[in-house]
Amino acid sequence: MSLLTSLIRVSTQFQQAMEKRQAPATSPEATAARAETETLETGPNAGDDRFTPSDDSQTDLGRLKARGLAMADYKQTVGQDLAFVRETLRHKLAEYNLQPATALNVSKYENGSVAVEGKIADKTRALIEKDLNVNKNFKDAFNRLSVNEPTLDFMDNALKLNQAYGVNNPLLDTLISENQQFNGLQDLVHRYDTMRRSVGAGQMEAAGNTRAYAFNLNARA
């Protein structure tokens, strides 16, 4: 099970628990609140594209917050690093006279240095690994990817599920600030990392505890 699948599963359980804890809708206060909500939804702004009618005002707030995300900008930022890492690895394949379709897996050792794996001779693999570790631009781009791409993947998938099935993800709501100036990519990366660590050991283990990031070049399914 992937980390994303586990997080979405946990968020669904969390949402269900919150719904069960809500006060019964038969009380006078709840009846009045529901009537007021229905009035607002059928009012002049019901067709406003900034608002999607819902039985859950918290869900609406989450959707409004998500709409303010600069996903295109985030993807462009991450895409630049992806392109640089990909091209650097392709140049290395050419430099060492390897087939362009050779599959490489780039990750990190525990000490933070770049690790390279692939079906190539150990001597060649070690040389490529050494070259990448002295390439500051490559290491910087790879380090950014290792934190930026997982965050972007989580947000992108959560938003697609929301658009396709109308399922709101409480974890995504927690990730996004109501103040859009605090929704820069690095702000989101920091909160996502904190959120992953606070999910709980049990859920993280169920998700495979995939803290490590790896970039795959020419990987085949």
JSON list of C-alpha atoms in Angstrom, two decimals:
[
{"chain": "A", "resi": 1, "resn": "MET", "atom": "CA", "xyz": [0.00, 0.00, 0.00]},
{"chain": "A", "resi": 2, "resn": "SER", "atom": "CA", "xyz": [1.43, 3.42, -0.95]},
{"chain": "A", "resi": 3, "resn": "LEU", "atom": "CA", "xyz": [1.84, 6.26, 1.51]},
{"chain": "A", "resi": 4, "resn": "LEU", "atom": "CA", "xyz": [-0.70, 8.35, -0.42]},
{"chain": "A", "resi": 5, "resn": "THR", "atom": "CA", "xyz": [-3.29, 5.56, -0.27]},
{"chain": "A", "resi": 6, "resn": "SER", "atom": "CA", "xyz": [-2.72, 5.16, 3.46]},
{"chain": "A", "resi": 7, "resn": "LEU", "atom": "CA", "xyz": [-3.01, 8.91, 4.11]},
{"chain": "A", "resi": 8, "resn": "ILE", "atom": "CA", "xyz": [-6.25, 9.13, 2.15]},
{"chain": "A", "resi": 9, "resn": "ARG", "atom": "CA", "xyz": [-7.56, 6.09, 4.03]},
{"chain": "A", "resi": 10, "resn": "VAL", "atom": "CA", "xyz": [-6.65, 7.67, 7.36]},
{"chain": "A", "resi": 11, "resn": "SER", "atom": "CA", "xyz": [-8.25, 10.98, 6.33]},
{"chain": "A", "resi": 12, "resn": "THR", "atom": "CA", "xyz": [-11.47, 9.17, 5.40]},
{"chain": "A", "resi": 13, "resn": "GLN", "atom": "CA", "xyz": [-11.57, 7.46, 8.80]},
{"chain": "A", "resi": 14, "resn": "PHE", "atom": "CA", "xyz": [-10.87, 10.81, 10.45]},
{"chain": "A", "resi": 15, "resn": "GLN", "atom": "CA", "xyz": [-13.70, 12.46, 8.55]},
{"chain": "A", "resi": 16, "resn": "GLN", "atom": "CA", "xyz": [-16.12, 9.66, 9.45]},
{"chain": "A", "resi": 17, "resn": "ALA", "atom": "CA", "xyz": [-15.17, 9.96, 13.12]},
{"chain": "A", "resi": 18, "resn": "MET", "atom": "CA", "xyz": [-15.84, 13.70, 13.04]},
{"chain": "A", "resi": 19, "resn": "GLU", "atom": "CA", "xyz": [-19.24, 13.13, 11.45]},
{"chain": "A", "resi": 20, "resn": "LYS", "atom": "CA", "xyz": [-20.21, 10.62, 14.15]},
{"chain": "A", "resi": 21, "resn": "ARG", "atom": "CA", "xyz": [-19.27, 13.14, 16.85]},
{"chain": "A", "resi": 22, "resn": "GLN", "atom": "CA", "xyz": [-21.51, 15.86, 15.44]},
{"chain": "A", "resi": 23, "resn": "ALA", "atom": "CA", "xyz": [-24.65, 16.74, 17.43]},
{"chain": "A", "resi": 24, "resn": "PRO", "atom": "CA", "xyz": [-27.93, 15.05, 16.31]},
{"chain": "A", "resi": 25, "resn": "ALA", "atom": "CA", "xyz": [-29.73, 17.00, 13.64]},
{"chain": "A", "resi": 26, "resn": "THR", "atom": "CA", "xyz": [-33.07, 16.72, 15.50]},
{"chain": "A", "resi": 27, "resn": "SER", "atom": "CA", "xyz": [-32.28, 19.41, 18.09]},
{"chain": "A", "resi": 28, "resn": "PRO", "atom": "CA", "xyz": [-33.94, 22.84, 17.65]},
{"chain": "A", "resi": 29, "resn": "GLU", "atom": "CA", "xyz": [-30.55, 24.47, 17.24]},
{"chain": "A", "resi": 30, "resn": "ALA", "atom": "CA", "xyz": [-29.54, 22.06, 14.50]},
{"chain": "A", "resi": 31, "resn": "THR", "atom": "CA", "xyz": [-32.87, 22.49, 12.73]},
{"chain": "A", "resi": 32, "resn": "ALA", "atom": "CA", "xyz": [-32.47, 26.26, 12.75]},
{"chain": "A", "resi": 33, "resn": "ALA", "atom": "CA", "xyz": [-28.89, 26.01, 11.51]},
{"chain": "A", "resi": 34, "resn": "ARG", "atom": "CA", "xyz": [-29.93, 23.72, 8.69]},
{"chain": "A", "resi": 35, "resn": "ALA", "atom": "CA", "xyz": [-32.71, 26.08, 7.63]},
{"chain": "A", "resi": 36, "resn": "GLU", "atom": "CA", "xyz": [-30.25, 28.97, 7.57]},
{"chain": "A", "resi": 37, "resn": "THR", "atom": "CA", "xyz": [-27.80, 26.96, 5.47]},
{"chain": "A", "resi": 38, "resn": "GLU", "atom": "CA", "xyz": [-30.51, 26.02, 2.98]},
{"chain": "A", "resi": 39, "resn": "THR", "atom": "CA", "xyz": [-31.49, 29.67, 2.68]},
{"chain": "A", "resi": 40, "resn": "LEU", "atom": "CA", "xyz": [-27.91, 30.65, 1.91]},
{"chain": "A", "resi": 41, "resn": "GLU", "atom": "CA", "xyz": [-27.51, 27.91, -0.68]},
{"chain": "A", "resi": 42, "resn": "THR", "atom": "CA", "xyz": [-30.63, 28.96, -2.57]},
{"chain": "A", "resi": 43, "resn": "GLY", "atom": "CA", "xyz": [-29.81, 32.66, -2.34]},
{"chain": "A", "resi": 44, "resn": "PRO", "atom": "CA", "xyz": [-28.37, 34.94, -5.04]},
{"chain": "A", "resi": 45, "resn": "ASN", "atom": "CA", "xyz": [-24.83, 33.56, -4.67]},
{"chain": "A", "resi": 46, "resn": "ALA", "atom": "CA", "xyz": [-25.78, 29.89, -5.07]},
{"chain": "A", "resi": 47, "resn": "GLY", "atom": "CA", "xyz": [-24.55, 29.92, -8.66]},
{"chain": "A", "resi": 48, "resn": "ASP", "atom": "CA", "xyz": [-21.37, 31.85, -7.89]},
{"chain": "A", "resi": 49, "resn": "ASP", "atom": "CA", "xyz": [-18.40, 29.86, -9.23]},
{"chain": "A", "resi": 50, "resn": "ARG", "atom": "CA", "xyz": [-16.50, 30.70, -6.05]},
{"chain": "A", "resi": 51, "resn": "PHE", "atom": "CA", "xyz": [-18.84, 28.54, -4.00]},
{"chain": "A", "resi": 52, "resn": "THR", "atom": "CA", "xyz": [-19.95, 24.94, -4.40]},
{"chain": "A", "resi": 53, "resn": "PRO", "atom": "CA", "xyz": [-23.14, 24.10, -2.47]},
{"chain": "A", "resi": 54, "resn": "SER", "atom": "CA", "xyz": [-22.63, 21.34, 0.10]},
{"chain": "A", "resi": 55, "resn": "ASP", "atom": "CA", "xyz": [-24.22, 19.90, 3.21]},
{"chain": "A", "resi": 56, "resn": "ASP", "atom": "CA", "xyz": [-20.91, 20.37, 4.99]},
{"chain": "A", "resi": 57, "resn": "SER", "atom": "CA", "xyz": [-19.69, 23.96, 5.31]},
{"chain": "A", "resi": 58, "resn": "GLN", "atom": "CA", "xyz": [-16.25, 22.70, 6.30]},
{"chain": "A", "resi": 59, "resn": "THR", "atom": "CA", "xyz": [-16.04, 20.84, 3.00]},
{"chain": "A", "resi": 60, "resn": "ASP", "atom": "CA", "xyz": [-16.91, 24.06, 1.16]},
{"chain": "A", "resi": 61, "resn": "LEU", "atom": "CA", "xyz": [-14.18, 25.92, 3.05]},
{"chain": "A", "resi": 62, "resn": "GLY", "atom": "CA", "xyz": [-11.68, 23.24, 2.09]},
{"chain": "A", "resi": 63, "resn": "ARG", "atom": "CA", "xyz": [-12.62, 23.55, -1.57]},
{"chain": "A", "resi": 64, "resn": "LEU", "atom": "CA", "xyz": [-12.30, 27.32, -1.47]},
{"chain": "A", "resi": 65, "resn": "LYS", "atom": "CA", "xyz": [-8.86, 27.05, 0.13]},
{"chain": "A", "resi": 66, "resn": "ALA", "atom": "CA", "xyz": [-7.75, 24.47, -2.45]},
{"chain": "A", "resi": 67, "resn": "ARG", "atom": "CA", "xyz": [-8.84, 26.70, -5.34]},
{"chain": "A", "resi": 68, "resn": "GLY", "atom": "CA", "xyz": [-6.30, 29.29, -4.24]},
{"chain": "A", "resi": 69, "resn": "LEU", "atom": "CA", "xyz": [-3.36, 26.91, -4.65]},
{"chain": "A", "resi": 70, "resn": "ALA", "atom": "CA", "xyz": [-0.93, 27.87, -7.40]},
{"chain": "A", "resi": 71, "resn": "MET", "atom": "CA", "xyz": [-0.62, 24.29, -8.63]},
{"chain": "A", "resi": 72, "resn": "ALA", "atom": "CA", "xyz": [0.67, 25.34, -12.05]},
{"chain": "A", "resi": 73, "resn": "ASP", "atom": "CA", "xyz": [3.50, 27.32, -10.42]},
{"chain": "A", "resi": 74, "resn": "TYR", "atom": "CA", "xyz": [4.36, 24.44, -8.09]},
{"chain": "A", "resi": 75, "resn": "LYS", "atom": "CA", "xyz": [4.47, 22.01, -11.02]},
{"chain": "A", "resi": 76, "resn": "GLN", "atom": "CA", "xyz": [6.66, 24.36, -13.02]},
{"chain": "A", "resi": 77, "resn": "THR", "atom": "CA", "xyz": [9.13, 24.66, -10.13]},
{"chain": "A", "resi": 78, "resn": "VAL", "atom": "CA", "xyz": [9.30, 20.91, -9.58]},
{"chain": "A", "resi": 79, "resn": "GLY", "atom": "CA", "xyz": [9.36, 20.29, -13.34]},
{"chain": "A", "resi": 80, "resn": "GLN", "atom": "CA", "xyz": [12.51, 22.37, -13.75]},
{"chain": "A", "resi": 81, "resn": "ASP", "atom": "CA", "xyz": [14.37, 20.23, -11.22]},
{"chain": "A", "resi": 82, "resn": "LEU", "atom": "CA", "xyz": [12.98, 17.04, -12.76]},
{"chain": "A", "resi": 83, "resn": "ALA", "atom": "CA", "xyz": [14.22, 18.08, -16.19]},
{"chain": "A", "resi": 84, "resn": "PHE", "atom": "CA", "xyz": [17.66, 18.99, -14.86]},
{"chain": "A", "resi": 85, "resn": "VAL", "atom": "CA", "xyz": [18.09, 15.71, -12.99]},
{"chain": "A", "resi": 86, "resn": "ARG", "atom": "CA", "xyz": [16.85, 13.70, -15.97]},
{"chain": "A", "resi": 87, "resn": "GLU", "atom": "CA", "xyz": [19.16, 15.43, -18.45]},
{"chain": "A", "resi": 88, "resn": "THR", "atom": "CA", "xyz": [22.18, 15.14, -16.14]},
{"chain": "A", "resi": 89, "resn": "LEU", "atom": "CA", "xyz": [21.64, 11.38, -15.86]},
{"chain": "A", "resi": 90, "resn": "ARG", "atom": "CA", "xyz": [21.21, 11.04, -19.63]},
{"chain": "A", "resi": 91, "resn": "HIS", "atom": "CA", "xyz": [24.50, 12.86, -20.17]},
{"chain": "A", "resi": 92, "resn": "LYS", "atom": "CA", "xyz": [26.17, 10.46, -17.75]},
{"chain": "A", "resi": 93, "resn": "LEU", "atom": "CA", "xyz": [24.88, 7.48, -19.70]},
{"chain": "A", "resi": 94, "resn": "ALA", "atom": "CA", "xyz": [26.32, 8.96, -22.89]},
{"chain": "A", "resi": 95, "resn": "GLU", "atom": "CA", "xyz": [29.59, 9.89, -21.17]},
{"chain": "A", "resi": 96, "resn": "TYR", "atom": "CA", "xyz": [30.18, 6.29, -20.11]},
{"chain": "A", "resi": 97, "resn": "ASN", "atom": "CA", "xyz": [28.99, 4.82, -23.42]},
{"chain": "A", "resi": 98, "resn": "LEU", "atom": "CA", "xyz": [25.90, 3.20, -21.93]},
{"chain": "A", "resi": 99, "resn": "GLN", "atom": "CA", "xyz": [22.67, 2.56, -23.79]},
{"chain": "A", "resi": 100, "resn": "PRO", "atom": "CA", "xyz": [20.31, 5.57, -23.62]},
{"chain": "A", "resi": 101, "resn": "ALA", "atom": "CA", "xyz": [17.54, 3.26, -22.35]},
{"chain": "A", "resi": 102, "resn": "THR", "atom": "CA", "xyz": [19.63, 2.03, -19.40]},
{"chain": "A", "resi": 103, "resn": "ALA", "atom": "CA", "xyz": [17.55, 2.20, -16.22]},
{"chain": "A", "resi": 104, "resn": "LEU", "atom": "CA", "xyz": [19.03, 4.09, -13.27]},
{"chain": "A", "resi": 105, "resn": "ASN", "atom": "CA", "xyz": [17.69, 4.57, -9.76]},
{"chain": "A", "resi": 106, "resn": "VAL", "atom": "CA", "xyz": [19.00, 7.53, -7.81]},
{"chain": "A", "resi": 107, "resn": "SER", "atom": "CA", "xyz": [18.38, 7.83, -4.07]},
{"chain": "A", "resi": 108, "resn": "LYS", "atom": "CA", "xyz": [20.25, 8.84, -0.92]},
{"chain": "A", "resi": 109, "resn": "TYR", "atom": "CA", "xyz": [22.45, 7.00, 1.52]},
{"chain": "A", "resi": 110, "resn": "GLU", "atom": "CA", "xyz": [21.77, 7.57, 5.22]},
{"chain": "A", "resi": 111, "resn": "ASN", "atom": "CA", "xyz": [24.59, 10.14, 5.28]},
{"chain": "A", "resi": 112, "resn": "GLY", "atom": "CA", "xyz": [22.80, 12.17, 2.58]},
{"chain": "A", "resi": 113, "resn": "SER", "atom": "CA", "xyz": [25.12, 11.39, -0.32]},
{"chain": "A", "resi": 114, "resn": "VAL", "atom": "CA", "xyz": [23.74, 10.35, -3.70]},
{"chain": "A", "resi": 115, "resn": "ALA", "atom": "CA", "xyz": [23.32, 6.61, -4.32]},
{"chain": "A", "resi": 116, "resn": "VAL", "atom": "CA", "xyz": [23.06, 5.11, -7.81]},
{"chain": "A", "resi": 117, "resn": "GLU", "atom": "CA", "xyz": [21.67, 1.69, -8.73]},
{"chain": "A", "resi": 118, "resn": "GLY", "atom": "CA", "xyz": [21.22, 0.04, -12.10]},
{"chain": "A", "resi": 119, "resn": "LYS", "atom": "CA", "xyz": [22.12, -2.92, -14.25]},
{"chain": "A", "resi": 120, "resn": "ILE", "atom": "CA", "xyz": [25.57, -1.63, -15.09]},
{"chain": "A", "resi": 121, "resn": "ALA", "atom": "CA", "xyz": [29.08, -2.64, -14.10]},
{"chain": "A", "resi": 122, "resn": "ASP", "atom": "CA", "xyz": [29.93, -1.82, -10.49]},
{"chain": "A", "resi": 123, "resn": "LYS", "atom": "CA", "xyz": [32.97, 0.20, -11.56]},
{"chain": "A", "resi": 124, "resn": "THR", "atom": "CA", "xyz": [30.90, 2.36, -13.91]},
{"chain": "A", "resi": 125, "resn": "ARG", "atom": "CA", "xyz": [28.14, 2.73, -11.33]},
{"chain": "A", "resi": 126, "resn": "ALA", "atom": "CA", "xyz": [30.68, 3.90, -8.75]},
{"chain": "A", "resi": 127, "resn": "LEU", "atom": "CA", "xyz": [32.16, 6.44, -11.17]},
{"chain": "A", "resi": 128, "resn": "ILE", "atom": "CA", "xyz": [28.73, 7.88, -12.01]},
{"chain": "A", "resi": 129, "resn": "GLU", "atom": "CA", "xyz": [27.87, 8.01, -8.32]},
{"chain": "A", "resi": 130, "resn": "LYS", "atom": "CA", "xyz": [31.11, 9.86, -7.59]},
{"chain": "A", "resi": 131, "resn": "ASP", "atom": "CA", "xyz": [30.47, 12.36, -10.41]},
{"chain": "A", "resi": 132, "resn": "LEU", "atom": "CA", "xyz": [26.98, 13.12, -9.13]},
{"chain": "A", "resi": 133, "resn": "ASN", "atom": "CA", "xyz": [28.16, 13.62, -5.56]},
{"chain": "A", "resi": 134, "resn": "VAL", "atom": "CA", "xyz": [30.64, 16.31, -6.60]},
{"chain": "A", "resi": 135, "resn": "ASN", "atom": "CA", "xyz": [28.05, 17.99, -8.82]},
{"chain": "A", "resi": 136, "resn": "LYS", "atom": "CA", "xyz": [26.58, 20.62, -6.47]},
{"chain": "A", "resi": 137, "resn": "ASN", "atom": "CA", "xyz": [23.85, 21.68, -8.89]},
{"chain": "A", "resi": 138, "resn": "PHE", "atom": "CA", "xyz": [22.69, 18.09, -9.28]},
{"chain": "A", "resi": 139, "resn": "LYS", "atom": "CA", "xyz": [22.69, 17.43, -5.53]},
{"chain": "A", "resi": 140, "resn": "ASP", "atom": "CA", "xyz": [20.78, 20.63, -4.82]},
{"chain": "A", "resi": 141, "resn": "ALA", "atom": "CA", "xyz": [18.15, 19.82, -7.46]},
{"chain": "A", "resi": 142, "resn": "PHE", "atom": "CA", "xyz": [17.82, 16.24, -6.23]},
{"chain": "A", "resi": 143, "resn": "ASN", "atom": "CA", "xyz": [17.51, 17.37, -2.59]},
{"chain": "A", "resi": 144, "resn": "ARG", "atom": "CA", "xyz": [14.72, 19.77, -3.56]},
{"chain": "A", "resi": 145, "resn": "LEU", "atom": "CA", "xyz": [12.94, 17.05, -5.49]},
{"chain": "A", "resi": 146, "resn": "SER", "atom": "CA", "xyz": [13.14, 14.65, -2.55]},
{"chain": "A", "resi": 147, "resn": "VAL", "atom": "CA", "xyz": [10.88, 16.94, -0.51]},
{"chain": "A", "resi": 148, "resn": "ASN", "atom": "CA", "xyz": [8.96, 18.91, -3.14]},
{"chain": "A", "resi": 149, "resn": "GLU", "atom": "CA", "xyz": [7.78, 16.11, -5.41]},
{"chain": "A", "resi": 150, "resn": "PRO", "atom": "CA", "xyz": [6.14, 13.92, -2.69]},
{"chain": "A", "resi": 151, "resn": "THR", "atom": "CA", "xyz": [4.26, 16.98, -1.39]},
{"chain": "A", "resi": 152, "resn": "LEU", "atom": "CA", "xyz": [3.09, 17.95, -4.87]},
{"chain": "A", "resi": 153, "resn": "ASP", "atom": "CA", "xyz": [2.05, 14.37, -5.66]},
{"chain": "A", "resi": 154, "resn": "PHE", "atom": "CA", "xyz": [-0.06, 14.22, -2.50]},
{"chain": "A", "resi": 155, "resn": "MET", "atom": "CA", "xyz": [-1.82, 17.52, -3.23]},
{"chain": "A", "resi": 156, "resn": "ASP", "atom": "CA", "xyz": [-2.34, 16.73, -6.92]},
{"chain": "A", "resi": 157, "resn": "ASN", "atom": "CA", "xyz": [-3.89, 13.32, -6.22]},
{"chain": "A", "resi": 158, "resn": "ALA", "atom": "CA", "xyz": [-6.04, 14.64, -3.37]},
{"chain": "A", "resi": 159, "resn": "LEU", "atom": "CA", "xyz": [-7.40, 17.42, -5.60]},
{"chain": "A", "resi": 160, "resn": "LYS", "atom": "CA", "xyz": [-8.09, 15.00, -8.46]},
{"chain": "A", "resi": 161, "resn": "LEU", "atom": "CA", "xyz": [-10.05, 12.72, -6.12]},
{"chain": "A", "resi": 162, "resn": "ASN", "atom": "CA", "xyz": [-11.99, 15.72, -4.86]},
{"chain": "A", "resi": 163, "resn": "GLN", "atom": "CA", "xyz": [-12.87, 16.84, -8.38]},
{"chain": "A", "resi": 164, "resn": "ALA", "atom": "CA", "xyz": [-13.73, 13.35, -9.59]},
{"chain": "A", "resi": 165, "resn": "TYR", "atom": "CA", "xyz": [-15.71, 12.04, -6.62]},
{"chain": "A", "resi": 166, "resn": "GLY", "atom": "CA", "xyz": [-16.42, 15.09, -4.45]},
{"chain": "A", "resi": 167, "resn": "VAL", "atom": "CA", "xyz": [-14.49, 13.50, -1.58]},
{"chain": "A", "resi": 168, "resn": "ASN", "atom": "CA", "xyz": [-12.92, 16.10, 0.69]},
{"chain": "A", "resi": 169, "resn": "ASN", "atom": "CA", "xyz": [-9.58, 15.20, 2.28]},
{"chain": "A", "resi": 170, "resn": "PRO", "atom": "CA", "xyz": [-9.18, 16.60, 5.83]},
{"chain": "A", "resi": 171, "resn": "LEU", "atom": "CA", "xyz": [-5.42, 16.08, 5.59]},
{"chain": "A", "resi": 172, "resn": "LEU", "atom": "CA", "xyz": [-5.30, 18.37, 2.56]},
{"chain": "A", "resi": 173, "resn": "ASP", "atom": "CA", "xyz": [-7.36, 20.96, 4.46]},
{"chain": "A", "resi": 174, "resn": "THR", "atom": "CA", "xyz": [-4.82, 20.81, 7.29]},
{"chain": "A", "resi": 175, "resn": "LEU", "atom": "CA", "xyz": [-2.01, 21.29, 4.80]},
{"chain": "A", "resi": 176, "resn": "ILE", "atom": "CA", "xyz": [-3.46, 24.46, 3.23]},
{"chain": "A", "resi": 177, "resn": "SER", "atom": "CA", "xyz": [-3.40, 27.78, 5.06]},
{"chain": "A", "resi": 178, "resn": "GLU", "atom": "CA", "xyz": [-6.42, 30.08, 4.85]},
{"chain": "A", "resi": 179, "resn": "ASN", "atom": "CA", "xyz": [-3.93, 32.90, 4.25]},
{"chain": "A", "resi": 180, "resn": "GLN", "atom": "CA", "xyz": [-2.75, 32.37, 0.67]},
{"chain": "A", "resi": 181, "resn": "GLN", "atom": "CA", "xyz": [0.54, 34.16, 1.26]},
{"chain": "A", "resi": 182, "resn": "PHE", "atom": "CA", "xyz": [1.53, 31.21, 3.47]},
{"chain": "A", "resi": 183, "resn": "ASN", "atom": "CA", "xyz": [0.80, 28.66, 0.75]},
{"chain": "A", "resi": 184, "resn": "GLY", "atom": "CA", "xyz": [4.13, 28.87, -1.01]},
{"chain": "A", "resi": 185, "resn": "LEU", "atom": "CA", "xyz": [5.60, 25.53, -2.06]},
{"chain": "A", "resi": 186, "resn": "GLN", "atom": "CA", "xyz": [8.12, 25.51, 0.79]},
{"chain": "A", "resi": 187, "resn": "ASP", "atom": "CA", "xyz": [5.38, 26.36, 3.32]},
{"chain": "A", "resi": 188, "resn": "LEU", "atom": "CA", "xyz": [3.36, 23.40, 2.07]},
{"chain": "A", "resi": 189, "resn": "VAL", "atom": "CA", "xyz": [6.41, 21.12, 2.06]},
{"chain": "A", "resi": 190, "resn": "HIS", "atom": "CA", "xyz": [7.13, 21.97, 5.68]},
{"chain": "A", "resi": 191, "resn": "ARG", "atom": "CA", "xyz": [3.54, 21.35, 6.78]},
{"chain": "A", "resi": 192, "resn": "TYR", "atom": "CA", "xyz": [3.34, 18.13, 4.76]},
{"chain": "A", "resi": 193, "resn": "ASP", "atom": "CA", "xyz": [6.46, 16.78, 6.45]},
{"chain": "A", "resi": 194, "resn": "THR", "atom": "CA", "xyz": [5.05, 17.71, 9.86]},
{"chain": "A", "resi": 195, "resn": "MET", "atom": "CA", "xyz": [1.72, 16.10, 8.96]},
{"chain": "A", "resi": 196, "resn": "ARG", "atom": "CA", "xyz": [3.41, 12.86, 7.86]},
{"chain": "A", "resi": 197, "resn": "ARG", "atom": "CA", "xyz": [5.29, 12.66, 11.15]},
{"chain": "A", "resi": 198, "resn": "SER", "atom": "CA", "xyz": [2.15, 13.33, 13.19]},
{"chain": "A", "resi": 199, "resn": "VAL", "atom": "CA", "xyz": [-0.04, 10.75, 11.45]},
{"chain": "A", "resi": 200, "resn": "GLY", "atom": "CA", "xyz": [1.21, 8.14, 13.90]},
{"chain": "A", "resi": 201, "resn": "ALA", "atom": "CA", "xyz": [3.71, 5.30, 13.88]},
{"chain": "A", "resi": 202, "resn": "GLY", "atom": "CA", "xyz": [1.05, 2.66, 13.18]},
{"chain": "A", "resi": 203, "resn": "GLN", "atom": "CA", "xyz": [-0.27, 4.38, 10.06]},
{"chain": "A", "resi": 204, "resn": "MET", "atom": "CA", "xyz": [3.23, 5.15, 8.81]},
{"chain": "A", "resi": 205, "resn": "GLU", "atom": "CA", "xyz": [4.28, 1.52, 9.19]},
{"chain": "A", "resi": 206, "resn": "ALA", "atom": "CA", "xyz": [1.14, 0.42, 7.36]},
{"chain": "A", "resi": 207, "resn": "ALA", "atom": "CA", "xyz": [2.16, 2.75, 4.55]},
{"chain": "A", "resi": 208, "resn": "GLY", "atom": "CA", "xyz": [5.60, 1.20, 4.37]},
{"chain": "A", "resi": 209, "resn": "ASN", "atom": "CA", "xyz": [7.24, 4.13, 6.22]},
{"chain": "A", "resi": 210, "resn": "THR", "atom": "CA", "xyz": [8.44, 5.42, 2.84]},
{"chain": "A", "resi": 211, "resn": "ARG", "atom": "CA", "xyz": [10.55, 8.33, 3.96]},
{"chain": "A", "resi": 212, "resn": "ALA", "atom": "CA", "xyz": [13.18, 7.72, 1.27]},
{"chain": "A", "resi": 213, "resn": "TYR", "atom": "CA", "xyz": [12.85, 9.34, -2.13]},
{"chain": "A", "resi": 214, "resn": "ALA", "atom": "CA", "xyz": [14.15, 7.85, -5.35]},
{"chain": "A", "resi": 215, "resn": "PHE", "atom": "CA", "xyz": [14.30, 9.15, -8.91]},
{"chain": "A", "resi": 216, "resn": "ASN", "atom": "CA", "xyz": [13.99, 6.56, -11.65]},
{"chain": "A", "resi": 217, "resn": "LEU", "atom": "CA", "xyz": [15.34, 7.17, -15.14]},
{"chain": "A", "resi": 218, "resn": "ASN", "atom": "CA", "xyz": [14.10, 4.94, -17.96]},
{"chain": "A", "resi": 219, "resn": "ALA", "atom": "CA", "xyz": [12.26, 2.78, -15.43]},
{"chain": "A", "resi": 220, "resn": "ARG", "atom": "CA", "xyz": [9.91, 0.22, -16.89]},
{"chain": "A", "resi": 221, "resn": "ALA", "atom": "CA", "xyz": [6.60, -0.74, -15.32]}
]
